[in-house]
mmCIF file of N, CA and C in Angstrom:
data_model
loop_
_atom_site.group_PDB
_atom_site.id
_atom_site.type_symbol
_atom_site.label_atom_id
_atom_site.label_comp_id
_atom_site.label_asym_id
_atom_site.label_seq_id
_atom_site.Cartn_x
_atom_site.Cartn_y
_atom_site.Cartn_z
ATOM 1 N N MET A 1 -71.177 -90.605 -115.340
ATOM 2 C CA MET A 1 -70.327 -91.361 -116.245
ATOM 3 C C MET A 1 -70.341 -92.811 -115.789
ATOM 4 N N ASN A 2 -70.407 -93.707 -116.711
ATOM 5 C CA ASN A 2 -70.290 -95.102 -116.339
ATOM 6 C C ASN A 2 -69.442 -95.841 -117.351
ATOM 7 N N GLY A 3 -69.147 -97.049 -117.049
ATOM 8 C CA GLY A 3 -68.252 -97.889 -117.824
ATOM 9 C C GLY A 3 -67.575 -98.832 -116.856
ATOM 10 N N ARG A 4 -66.605 -99.564 -117.373
ATOM 11 C CA ARG A 4 -65.879 -100.517 -116.532
ATOM 12 C C ARG A 4 -64.586 -99.890 -116.042
ATOM 13 N N LEU A 5 -64.311 -100.110 -114.779
ATOM 14 C CA LEU A 5 -63.140 -99.517 -114.155
ATOM 15 C C LEU A 5 -62.391 -100.603 -113.389
ATOM 16 N N LEU A 6 -61.068 -100.639 -113.508
ATOM 17 C CA LEU A 6 -60.226 -101.547 -112.734
ATOM 18 C C LEU A 6 -59.657 -100.780 -111.558
ATOM 19 N N LEU A 7 -59.897 -101.281 -110.353
ATOM 20 C CA LEU A 7 -59.437 -100.662 -109.113
ATOM 21 C C LEU A 7 -58.390 -101.577 -108.486
ATOM 22 N N VAL A 8 -57.170 -101.066 -108.289
ATOM 23 C CA VAL A 8 -56.079 -101.875 -107.752
ATOM 24 C C VAL A 8 -55.561 -101.219 -106.473
ATOM 25 N N ASP A 9 -55.747 -101.909 -105.344
ATOM 26 C CA ASP A 9 -55.262 -101.422 -104.047
ATOM 27 C C ASP A 9 -55.096 -102.625 -103.136
ATOM 28 N N ASP A 10 -54.008 -102.669 -102.377
ATOM 29 C CA ASP A 10 -53.766 -103.814 -101.505
ATOM 30 C C ASP A 10 -54.620 -103.789 -100.240
ATOM 31 N N ASP A 11 -55.232 -102.669 -99.926
ATOM 32 C CA ASP A 11 -56.052 -102.545 -98.709
ATOM 33 C C ASP A 11 -57.507 -102.896 -99.030
ATOM 34 N N ALA A 12 -57.982 -103.989 -98.433
ATOM 35 C CA ALA A 12 -59.343 -104.476 -98.712
ATOM 36 C C ALA A 12 -60.408 -103.450 -98.336
ATOM 37 N N ASP A 13 -60.209 -102.724 -97.238
ATOM 38 C CA ASP A 13 -61.198 -101.724 -96.827
ATOM 39 C C ASP A 13 -61.284 -100.582 -97.834
ATOM 40 N N ILE A 14 -60.140 -100.128 -98.314
ATOM 41 C CA ILE A 14 -60.144 -99.053 -99.313
ATOM 42 C C ILE A 14 -60.809 -99.530 -100.596
ATOM 43 N N ARG A 15 -60.495 -100.762 -101.015
ATOM 44 C CA ARG A 15 -61.143 -101.295 -102.226
ATOM 45 C C ARG A 15 -62.652 -101.341 -102.052
ATOM 46 N N GLU A 16 -63.113 -101.786 -100.894
ATOM 47 C CA GLU A 16 -64.554 -101.917 -100.667
ATOM 48 C C GLU A 16 -65.246 -100.552 -100.679
ATOM 49 N N VAL A 17 -64.681 -99.579 -99.966
ATOM 50 C CA VAL A 17 -65.282 -98.240 -99.916
ATOM 51 C C VAL A 17 -65.275 -97.610 -101.310
ATOM 52 N N ALA A 18 -64.149 -97.706 -101.998
ATOM 53 C CA ALA A 18 -64.058 -97.112 -103.336
ATOM 54 C C ALA A 18 -65.017 -97.806 -104.304
ATOM 55 N N ARG A 19 -65.064 -99.131 -104.247
ATOM 56 C CA ARG A 19 -65.953 -99.870 -105.148
ATOM 57 C C ARG A 19 -67.406 -99.474 -104.923
ATOM 58 N N LEU A 20 -67.837 -99.453 -103.666
ATOM 59 C CA LEU A 20 -69.224 -99.073 -103.370
ATOM 60 C C LEU A 20 -69.524 -97.651 -103.839
ATOM 61 N N SER A 21 -68.610 -96.739 -103.581
ATOM 62 C CA SER A 21 -68.792 -95.352 -103.993
ATOM 63 C C SER A 21 -68.883 -95.225 -105.506
ATOM 64 N N LEU A 22 -67.943 -95.846 -106.193
ATOM 65 C CA LEU A 22 -67.903 -95.729 -107.653
ATOM 66 C C LEU A 22 -69.097 -96.404 -108.312
ATOM 67 N N GLU A 23 -69.556 -97.520 -107.741
ATOM 68 C CA GLU A 23 -70.711 -98.208 -108.314
ATOM 69 C C GLU A 23 -72.022 -97.505 -107.981
ATOM 70 N N ARG A 24 -72.235 -97.225 -106.714
ATOM 71 C CA ARG A 24 -73.533 -96.689 -106.284
ATOM 72 C C ARG A 24 -73.731 -95.219 -106.620
ATOM 73 N N ILE A 25 -72.687 -94.438 -106.502
ATOM 74 C CA ILE A 25 -72.813 -93.005 -106.786
ATOM 75 C C ILE A 25 -72.425 -92.694 -108.233
ATOM 76 N N GLY A 26 -71.348 -93.328 -108.687
ATOM 77 C CA GLY A 26 -70.816 -93.004 -110.012
ATOM 78 C C GLY A 26 -71.362 -93.824 -111.152
ATOM 79 N N GLY A 27 -72.022 -94.950 -110.853
ATOM 80 C CA GLY A 27 -72.575 -95.778 -111.905
ATOM 81 C C GLY A 27 -71.556 -96.626 -112.652
ATOM 82 N N TRP A 28 -70.356 -96.767 -112.095
ATOM 83 C CA TRP A 28 -69.317 -97.580 -112.713
ATOM 84 C C TRP A 28 -69.542 -99.059 -112.420
ATOM 85 N N ALA A 29 -69.074 -99.902 -113.290
ATOM 86 C CA ALA A 29 -68.942 -101.337 -113.023
ATOM 87 C C ALA A 29 -67.478 -101.524 -112.625
ATOM 88 N N VAL A 30 -67.233 -101.887 -111.374
ATOM 89 C CA VAL A 30 -65.875 -101.934 -110.842
ATOM 90 C C VAL A 30 -65.394 -103.372 -110.708
ATOM 91 N N VAL A 31 -64.211 -103.614 -111.237
ATOM 92 C CA VAL A 31 -63.495 -104.872 -111.052
ATOM 93 C C VAL A 31 -62.296 -104.519 -110.187
ATOM 94 N N ASP A 32 -62.083 -105.268 -109.091
ATOM 95 C CA ASP A 32 -60.982 -104.887 -108.221
ATOM 96 C C ASP A 32 -59.926 -105.974 -108.123
ATOM 97 N N ALA A 33 -58.724 -105.544 -107.713
ATOM 98 C CA ALA A 33 -57.576 -106.426 -107.558
ATOM 99 C C ALA A 33 -56.726 -105.913 -106.410
ATOM 100 N N ASP A 34 -56.019 -106.838 -105.749
ATOM 101 C CA ASP A 34 -55.238 -106.452 -104.572
ATOM 102 C C ASP A 34 -53.733 -106.432 -104.793
ATOM 103 N N SER A 35 -53.278 -106.695 -106.024
ATOM 104 C CA SER A 35 -51.843 -106.742 -106.304
ATOM 105 C C SER A 35 -51.613 -106.598 -107.805
ATOM 106 N N ALA A 36 -50.334 -106.472 -108.171
ATOM 107 C CA ALA A 36 -49.987 -106.401 -109.596
ATOM 108 C C ALA A 36 -50.383 -107.684 -110.314
ATOM 109 N N ASP A 37 -50.122 -108.836 -109.681
ATOM 110 C CA ASP A 37 -50.480 -110.116 -110.305
ATOM 111 C C ASP A 37 -51.984 -110.210 -110.530
ATOM 112 N N ALA A 38 -52.747 -109.880 -109.497
ATOM 113 C CA ALA A 38 -54.208 -109.938 -109.612
ATOM 114 C C ALA A 38 -54.712 -108.933 -110.640
ATOM 115 N N ALA A 39 -54.103 -107.749 -110.684
ATOM 116 C CA ALA A 39 -54.515 -106.730 -111.661
ATOM 117 C C ALA A 39 -54.278 -107.220 -113.085
ATOM 118 N N GLU A 40 -53.151 -107.861 -113.297
ATOM 119 C CA GLU A 40 -52.863 -108.375 -114.635
ATOM 120 C C GLU A 40 -53.864 -109.465 -115.029
ATOM 121 N N ARG A 41 -54.152 -110.374 -114.093
ATOM 122 C CA ARG A 41 -55.137 -111.430 -114.379
ATOM 123 C C ARG A 41 -56.511 -110.838 -114.665
ATOM 124 N N ARG A 42 -56.937 -109.881 -113.822
ATOM 125 C CA ARG A 42 -58.264 -109.281 -113.994
ATOM 126 C C ARG A 42 -58.340 -108.487 -115.292
ATOM 127 N N ALA A 43 -57.272 -107.766 -115.627
ATOM 128 C CA ALA A 43 -57.265 -106.980 -116.860
ATOM 129 C C ALA A 43 -57.369 -107.889 -118.083
ATOM 130 N N ALA A 44 -56.680 -109.023 -118.043
ATOM 131 C CA ALA A 44 -56.726 -109.963 -119.159
ATOM 132 C C ALA A 44 -58.092 -110.631 -119.267
ATOM 133 N N ALA A 45 -58.676 -110.972 -118.126
ATOM 134 C CA ALA A 45 -59.937 -111.719 -118.127
ATOM 135 C C ALA A 45 -61.172 -110.832 -118.242
ATOM 136 N N ASP A 46 -61.123 -109.646 -117.649
ATOM 137 C CA ASP A 46 -62.324 -108.825 -117.510
ATOM 138 C C ASP A 46 -62.296 -107.524 -118.297
ATOM 139 N N GLY A 47 -61.196 -107.222 -118.976
ATOM 140 C CA GLY A 47 -61.103 -105.984 -119.727
ATOM 141 C C GLY A 47 -61.958 -106.056 -120.985
ATOM 142 N N PRO A 48 -62.029 -105.004 -121.745
ATOM 143 C CA PRO A 48 -61.303 -103.757 -121.558
ATOM 144 C C PRO A 48 -61.953 -102.850 -120.516
ATOM 145 N N PHE A 49 -61.186 -101.872 -120.086
ATOM 146 C CA PHE A 49 -61.639 -100.935 -119.060
ATOM 147 C C PHE A 49 -61.598 -99.510 -119.595
ATOM 148 N N ALA A 50 -62.507 -98.691 -119.099
ATOM 149 C CA ALA A 50 -62.524 -97.278 -119.455
ATOM 150 C C ALA A 50 -61.429 -96.518 -118.720
ATOM 151 N N ALA A 51 -61.043 -97.033 -117.526
ATOM 152 C CA ALA A 51 -60.021 -96.380 -116.715
ATOM 153 C C ALA A 51 -59.510 -97.354 -115.662
ATOM 154 N N VAL A 52 -58.366 -96.994 -115.073
ATOM 155 C CA VAL A 52 -57.770 -97.768 -113.990
ATOM 156 C C VAL A 52 -57.472 -96.823 -112.834
ATOM 157 N N LEU A 53 -57.874 -97.221 -111.623
ATOM 158 C CA LEU A 53 -57.471 -96.529 -110.398
ATOM 159 C C LEU A 53 -56.437 -97.405 -109.740
ATOM 160 N N LEU A 54 -55.266 -96.853 -109.452
ATOM 161 C CA LEU A 54 -54.119 -97.653 -109.044
ATOM 162 C C LEU A 54 -53.427 -97.036 -107.841
ATOM 163 N N ASP A 55 -53.348 -97.819 -106.759
ATOM 164 C CA ASP A 55 -52.641 -97.401 -105.553
ATOM 165 C C ASP A 55 -51.151 -97.282 -105.856
ATOM 166 N N VAL A 56 -50.496 -96.286 -105.287
ATOM 167 C CA VAL A 56 -49.071 -96.094 -105.517
ATOM 168 C C VAL A 56 -48.240 -97.039 -104.653
ATOM 169 N N MET A 57 -48.555 -97.113 -103.363
ATOM 170 C CA MET A 57 -47.735 -97.892 -102.444
ATOM 171 C C MET A 57 -48.406 -99.230 -102.137
ATOM 172 N N MET A 58 -47.847 -100.299 -102.733
ATOM 173 C CA MET A 58 -48.333 -101.654 -102.495
ATOM 174 C C MET A 58 -47.122 -102.543 -102.271
ATOM 175 N N PRO A 59 -47.291 -103.603 -101.485
ATOM 176 C CA PRO A 59 -46.173 -104.542 -101.322
ATOM 177 C C PRO A 59 -45.887 -105.252 -102.639
ATOM 178 N N GLY A 60 -44.666 -105.694 -102.794
ATOM 179 C CA GLY A 60 -44.290 -106.319 -104.059
ATOM 180 C C GLY A 60 -44.108 -105.246 -105.107
ATOM 181 N N ALA A 61 -44.865 -105.327 -106.176
ATOM 182 C CA ALA A 61 -44.798 -104.317 -107.233
ATOM 183 C C ALA A 61 -45.638 -103.111 -106.825
ATOM 184 N N ASP A 62 -45.012 -101.935 -106.769
ATOM 185 C CA ASP A 62 -45.753 -100.720 -106.422
ATOM 186 C C ASP A 62 -46.581 -100.259 -107.619
ATOM 187 N N GLY A 63 -47.293 -99.151 -107.442
ATOM 188 C CA GLY A 63 -48.165 -98.655 -108.498
ATOM 189 C C GLY A 63 -47.465 -98.369 -109.813
ATOM 190 N N PRO A 64 -46.346 -97.617 -109.794
ATOM 191 C CA PRO A 64 -45.662 -97.357 -111.062
ATOM 192 C C PRO A 64 -45.192 -98.638 -111.754
ATOM 193 N N ALA A 65 -44.674 -99.609 -110.986
ATOM 194 C CA ALA A 65 -44.241 -100.877 -111.584
ATOM 195 C C ALA A 65 -45.442 -101.650 -112.129
ATOM 196 N N THR A 66 -46.559 -101.596 -111.407
ATOM 197 C CA THR A 66 -47.773 -102.263 -111.853
ATOM 198 C C THR A 66 -48.284 -101.629 -113.140
ATOM 199 N N LEU A 67 -48.233 -100.309 -113.209
ATOM 200 C CA LEU A 67 -48.659 -99.613 -114.428
ATOM 201 C C LEU A 67 -47.813 -100.062 -115.627
ATOM 202 N N ARG A 68 -46.489 -100.097 -115.462
ATOM 203 C CA ARG A 68 -45.624 -100.530 -116.563
ATOM 204 C C ARG A 68 -45.970 -101.959 -116.992
ATOM 205 N N ARG A 69 -46.158 -102.802 -116.015
ATOM 206 C CA ARG A 69 -46.472 -104.209 -116.298
ATOM 207 C C ARG A 69 -47.803 -104.342 -117.045
ATOM 208 N N LEU A 70 -48.825 -103.628 -116.571
ATOM 209 C CA LEU A 70 -50.130 -103.680 -117.235
ATOM 210 C C LEU A 70 -50.040 -103.161 -118.659
ATOM 211 N N ARG A 71 -49.359 -102.057 -118.842
ATOM 212 C CA ARG A 71 -49.259 -101.468 -120.186
ATOM 213 C C ARG A 71 -48.434 -102.345 -121.119
ATOM 214 N N ASP A 72 -47.401 -102.997 -120.586
ATOM 215 C CA ASP A 72 -46.566 -103.876 -121.407
ATOM 216 C C ASP A 72 -47.298 -105.142 -121.823
ATOM 217 N N ARG A 73 -48.239 -105.614 -120.972
ATOM 218 C CA ARG A 73 -48.792 -106.945 -121.190
ATOM 219 C C ARG A 73 -50.268 -106.985 -121.581
ATOM 220 N N VAL A 74 -51.115 -106.171 -120.953
ATOM 221 C CA VAL A 74 -52.556 -106.368 -121.176
ATOM 222 C C VAL A 74 -53.384 -105.101 -121.341
ATOM 223 N N LEU A 75 -52.871 -103.966 -120.969
ATOM 224 C CA LEU A 75 -53.687 -102.757 -120.941
ATOM 225 C C LEU A 75 -53.403 -101.886 -122.154
ATOM 226 N N ASP A 76 -54.461 -101.478 -122.829
ATOM 227 C CA ASP A 76 -54.323 -100.544 -123.944
ATOM 228 C C ASP A 76 -53.655 -99.276 -123.420
ATOM 229 N N PRO A 77 -52.608 -98.794 -124.092
ATOM 230 C CA PRO A 77 -51.903 -97.603 -123.601
ATOM 231 C C PRO A 77 -52.766 -96.343 -123.561
ATOM 232 N N GLU A 78 -53.905 -96.365 -124.240
ATOM 233 C CA GLU A 78 -54.789 -95.205 -124.238
ATOM 234 C C GLU A 78 -55.718 -95.159 -123.028
ATOM 235 N N VAL A 79 -55.786 -96.235 -122.260
ATOM 236 C CA VAL A 79 -56.673 -96.276 -121.090
ATOM 237 C C VAL A 79 -56.099 -95.352 -120.021
ATOM 238 N N PRO A 80 -56.875 -94.371 -119.557
ATOM 239 C CA PRO A 80 -56.381 -93.455 -118.535
ATOM 240 C C PRO A 80 -56.189 -94.164 -117.196
ATOM 241 N N VAL A 81 -55.097 -93.797 -116.532
ATOM 242 C CA VAL A 81 -54.787 -94.348 -115.217
ATOM 243 C C VAL A 81 -54.741 -93.207 -114.213
ATOM 244 N N ILE A 82 -55.447 -93.409 -113.108
ATOM 245 C CA ILE A 82 -55.475 -92.434 -112.014
ATOM 246 C C ILE A 82 -54.820 -93.084 -110.811
ATOM 247 N N PHE A 83 -53.795 -92.443 -110.281
ATOM 248 C CA PHE A 83 -53.131 -92.970 -109.097
ATOM 249 C C PHE A 83 -53.846 -92.513 -107.829
ATOM 250 N N LEU A 84 -53.917 -93.419 -106.866
ATOM 251 C CA LEU A 84 -54.400 -93.115 -105.517
ATOM 252 C C LEU A 84 -53.179 -93.126 -104.603
ATOM 253 N N THR A 85 -52.964 -92.054 -103.848
ATOM 254 C CA THR A 85 -51.772 -92.003 -103.010
ATOM 255 C C THR A 85 -51.960 -91.093 -101.807
ATOM 256 N N ALA A 86 -51.267 -91.459 -100.729
ATOM 257 C CA ALA A 86 -51.250 -90.609 -99.543
ATOM 258 C C ALA A 86 -50.180 -89.525 -99.681
ATOM 259 N N LYS A 87 -49.265 -89.697 -100.632
ATOM 260 C CA LYS A 87 -48.193 -88.725 -100.860
ATOM 261 C C LYS A 87 -48.578 -87.852 -102.041
ATOM 262 N N VAL A 88 -49.056 -86.655 -101.755
ATOM 263 C CA VAL A 88 -49.541 -85.792 -102.835
ATOM 264 C C VAL A 88 -48.799 -84.460 -102.908
ATOM 265 N N GLN A 89 -47.544 -84.488 -102.511
ATOM 266 C CA GLN A 89 -46.763 -83.278 -102.659
ATOM 267 C C GLN A 89 -46.510 -83.047 -104.146
ATOM 268 N N ARG A 90 -46.176 -81.826 -104.485
ATOM 269 C CA ARG A 90 -46.031 -81.452 -105.892
ATOM 270 C C ARG A 90 -45.064 -82.376 -106.645
ATOM 271 N N GLY A 91 -43.926 -82.680 -106.046
ATOM 272 C CA GLY A 91 -42.945 -83.544 -106.703
ATOM 273 C C GLY A 91 -43.483 -84.934 -106.948
ATOM 274 N N ASP A 92 -44.233 -85.460 -105.976
ATOM 275 C CA ASP A 92 -44.827 -86.793 -106.132
ATOM 276 C C ASP A 92 -45.839 -86.792 -107.270
ATOM 277 N N ARG A 93 -46.691 -85.780 -107.291
ATOM 278 C CA ARG A 93 -47.712 -85.662 -108.339
ATOM 279 C C ARG A 93 -47.052 -85.550 -109.716
ATOM 280 N N GLU A 94 -46.019 -84.728 -109.824
ATOM 281 C CA GLU A 94 -45.331 -84.551 -111.103
ATOM 282 C C GLU A 94 -44.668 -85.849 -111.562
ATOM 283 N N ARG A 95 -44.086 -86.599 -110.622
ATOM 284 C CA ARG A 95 -43.444 -87.878 -110.963
ATOM 285 C C ARG A 95 -44.474 -88.859 -111.514
ATOM 286 N N LEU A 96 -45.643 -88.916 -110.873
ATOM 287 C CA LEU A 96 -46.693 -89.832 -111.334
ATOM 288 C C LEU A 96 -47.265 -89.402 -112.680
ATOM 289 N N GLU A 97 -47.461 -88.119 -112.860
ATOM 290 C CA GLU A 97 -47.967 -87.633 -114.139
ATOM 291 C C GLU A 97 -46.950 -87.866 -115.258
ATOM 292 N N ALA A 98 -45.648 -87.817 -114.925
ATOM 293 C CA ALA A 98 -44.608 -88.088 -115.918
ATOM 294 C C ALA A 98 -44.651 -89.548 -116.377
ATOM 295 N N LEU A 99 -45.205 -90.422 -115.542
ATOM 296 C CA LEU A 99 -45.356 -91.832 -115.913
ATOM 297 C C LEU A 99 -46.560 -92.056 -116.824
ATOM 298 N N GLY A 100 -47.321 -90.997 -117.063
ATOM 299 C CA GLY A 100 -48.480 -91.103 -117.937
ATOM 300 C C GLY A 100 -49.806 -91.141 -117.222
ATOM 301 N N ALA A 101 -49.807 -90.814 -115.935
ATOM 302 C CA ALA A 101 -51.063 -90.797 -115.184
ATOM 303 C C ALA A 101 -51.964 -89.672 -115.678
ATOM 304 N N ALA A 102 -53.245 -89.977 -115.790
ATOM 305 C CA ALA A 102 -54.221 -88.951 -116.156
ATOM 306 C C ALA A 102 -54.452 -87.998 -114.992
ATOM 307 N N GLY A 103 -54.233 -88.498 -113.763
ATOM 308 C CA GLY A 103 -54.428 -87.683 -112.577
ATOM 309 C C GLY A 103 -54.038 -88.432 -111.327
ATOM 310 N N VAL A 104 -54.144 -87.713 -110.208
ATOM 311 C CA VAL A 104 -53.789 -88.258 -108.903
ATOM 312 C C VAL A 104 -54.885 -87.867 -107.921
ATOM 313 N N ILE A 105 -55.346 -88.834 -107.140
ATOM 314 C CA ILE A 105 -56.342 -88.575 -106.104
ATOM 315 C C ILE A 105 -55.706 -88.896 -104.756
ATOM 316 N N ALA A 106 -55.841 -87.957 -103.826
ATOM 317 C CA ALA A 106 -55.244 -88.113 -102.499
ATOM 318 C C ALA A 106 -56.026 -89.102 -101.647
ATOM 319 N N LYS A 107 -55.283 -89.896 -100.885
ATOM 320 C CA LYS A 107 -55.869 -90.776 -99.876
ATOM 321 C C LYS A 107 -55.529 -90.179 -98.520
ATOM 322 N N PRO A 108 -56.441 -90.188 -97.590
ATOM 323 C CA PRO A 108 -57.776 -90.756 -97.716
ATOM 324 C C PRO A 108 -58.667 -89.863 -98.582
ATOM 325 N N PHE A 109 -59.526 -90.492 -99.345
ATOM 326 C CA PHE A 109 -60.432 -89.754 -100.221
ATOM 327 C C PHE A 109 -61.809 -89.720 -99.581
ATOM 328 N N ASP A 110 -62.617 -88.769 -100.032
ATOM 329 C CA ASP A 110 -64.008 -88.659 -99.599
ATOM 330 C C ASP A 110 -64.830 -89.583 -100.492
ATOM 331 N N PRO A 111 -65.427 -90.644 -99.939
ATOM 332 C CA PRO A 111 -66.168 -91.590 -100.773
ATOM 333 C C PRO A 111 -67.298 -90.942 -101.574
ATOM 334 N N VAL A 112 -67.924 -89.924 -101.023
ATOM 335 C CA VAL A 112 -69.021 -89.266 -101.734
ATOM 336 C C VAL A 112 -68.486 -88.463 -102.923
ATOM 337 N N ALA A 113 -67.301 -87.896 -102.767
ATOM 338 C CA ALA A 113 -66.717 -87.060 -103.821
ATOM 339 C C ALA A 113 -65.901 -87.865 -104.838
ATOM 340 N N LEU A 114 -65.530 -89.091 -104.500
ATOM 341 C CA LEU A 114 -64.639 -89.879 -105.369
ATOM 342 C C LEU A 114 -65.156 -90.015 -106.804
ATOM 343 N N PRO A 115 -66.410 -90.385 -107.028
ATOM 344 C CA PRO A 115 -66.868 -90.516 -108.424
ATOM 345 C C PRO A 115 -66.750 -89.211 -109.215
ATOM 346 N N ALA A 116 -67.028 -88.091 -108.581
ATOM 347 C CA ALA A 116 -66.909 -86.803 -109.273
ATOM 348 C C ALA A 116 -65.447 -86.480 -109.571
ATOM 349 N N GLU A 117 -64.549 -86.816 -108.649
ATOM 350 C CA GLU A 117 -63.107 -86.588 -108.889
ATOM 351 C C GLU A 117 -62.638 -87.425 -110.083
ATOM 352 N N VAL A 118 -63.048 -88.699 -110.108
ATOM 353 C CA VAL A 118 -62.672 -89.576 -111.214
ATOM 354 C C VAL A 118 -63.233 -89.019 -112.524
ATOM 355 N N ALA A 119 -64.502 -88.647 -112.529
ATOM 356 C CA ALA A 119 -65.129 -88.117 -113.739
ATOM 357 C C ALA A 119 -64.428 -86.837 -114.211
ATOM 358 N N ALA A 120 -64.044 -85.966 -113.278
ATOM 359 C CA ALA A 120 -63.369 -84.718 -113.653
ATOM 360 C C ALA A 120 -62.018 -85.010 -114.304
ATOM 361 N N ILE A 121 -61.268 -85.949 -113.719
ATOM 362 C CA ILE A 121 -59.969 -86.300 -114.295
ATOM 363 C C ILE A 121 -60.155 -86.928 -115.666
ATOM 364 N N LEU A 122 -61.090 -87.826 -115.791
ATOM 365 C CA LEU A 122 -61.306 -88.484 -117.072
ATOM 366 C C LEU A 122 -61.845 -87.533 -118.120
ATOM 367 N N GLY A 123 -62.676 -86.588 -117.706
ATOM 368 C CA GLY A 123 -63.179 -85.577 -118.637
ATOM 369 C C GLY A 123 -62.056 -84.714 -119.166
ATOM 370 N N ALA A 124 -61.097 -84.403 -118.315
ATOM 371 C CA ALA A 124 -59.955 -83.595 -118.719
ATOM 372 C C ALA A 124 -58.979 -84.395 -119.563
ATOM 373 N N ALA A 125 -58.979 -85.729 -119.382
ATOM 374 C CA ALA A 125 -58.030 -86.585 -120.113
ATOM 375 C C ALA A 125 -58.500 -86.911 -121.518
ATOM 376 N N VAL A 126 -59.777 -86.663 -121.818
ATOM 377 C CA VAL A 126 -60.322 -87.021 -123.132
ATOM 378 C C VAL A 126 -59.931 -86.003 -124.174
#
């Protein structure tokens, strides 16, 4: 699967590993951002996107707040959003899915498996 994907995570190393994995293995064109502000700017300038990967825990605006902001201002509400989080207990997953997430991927993730996980979630979301 390929297309344009917005990746939002405050950790530069995670963004780099995920971007390389998604581009080289998954065939995605990845645009990345390190904060809610940067995500909004990138979404406005570089969109539209086939999907968004969004970290849950970020300084300033967290993932759920960033999702609301993106959807209110620049992101088509039909664009699937996948949360990346270290907290993957059932309650956490249900809370994120209640916000409209297409899926949740646990961190740390396997870089080799990440593109397939994204594709599986997006395939199920269509």
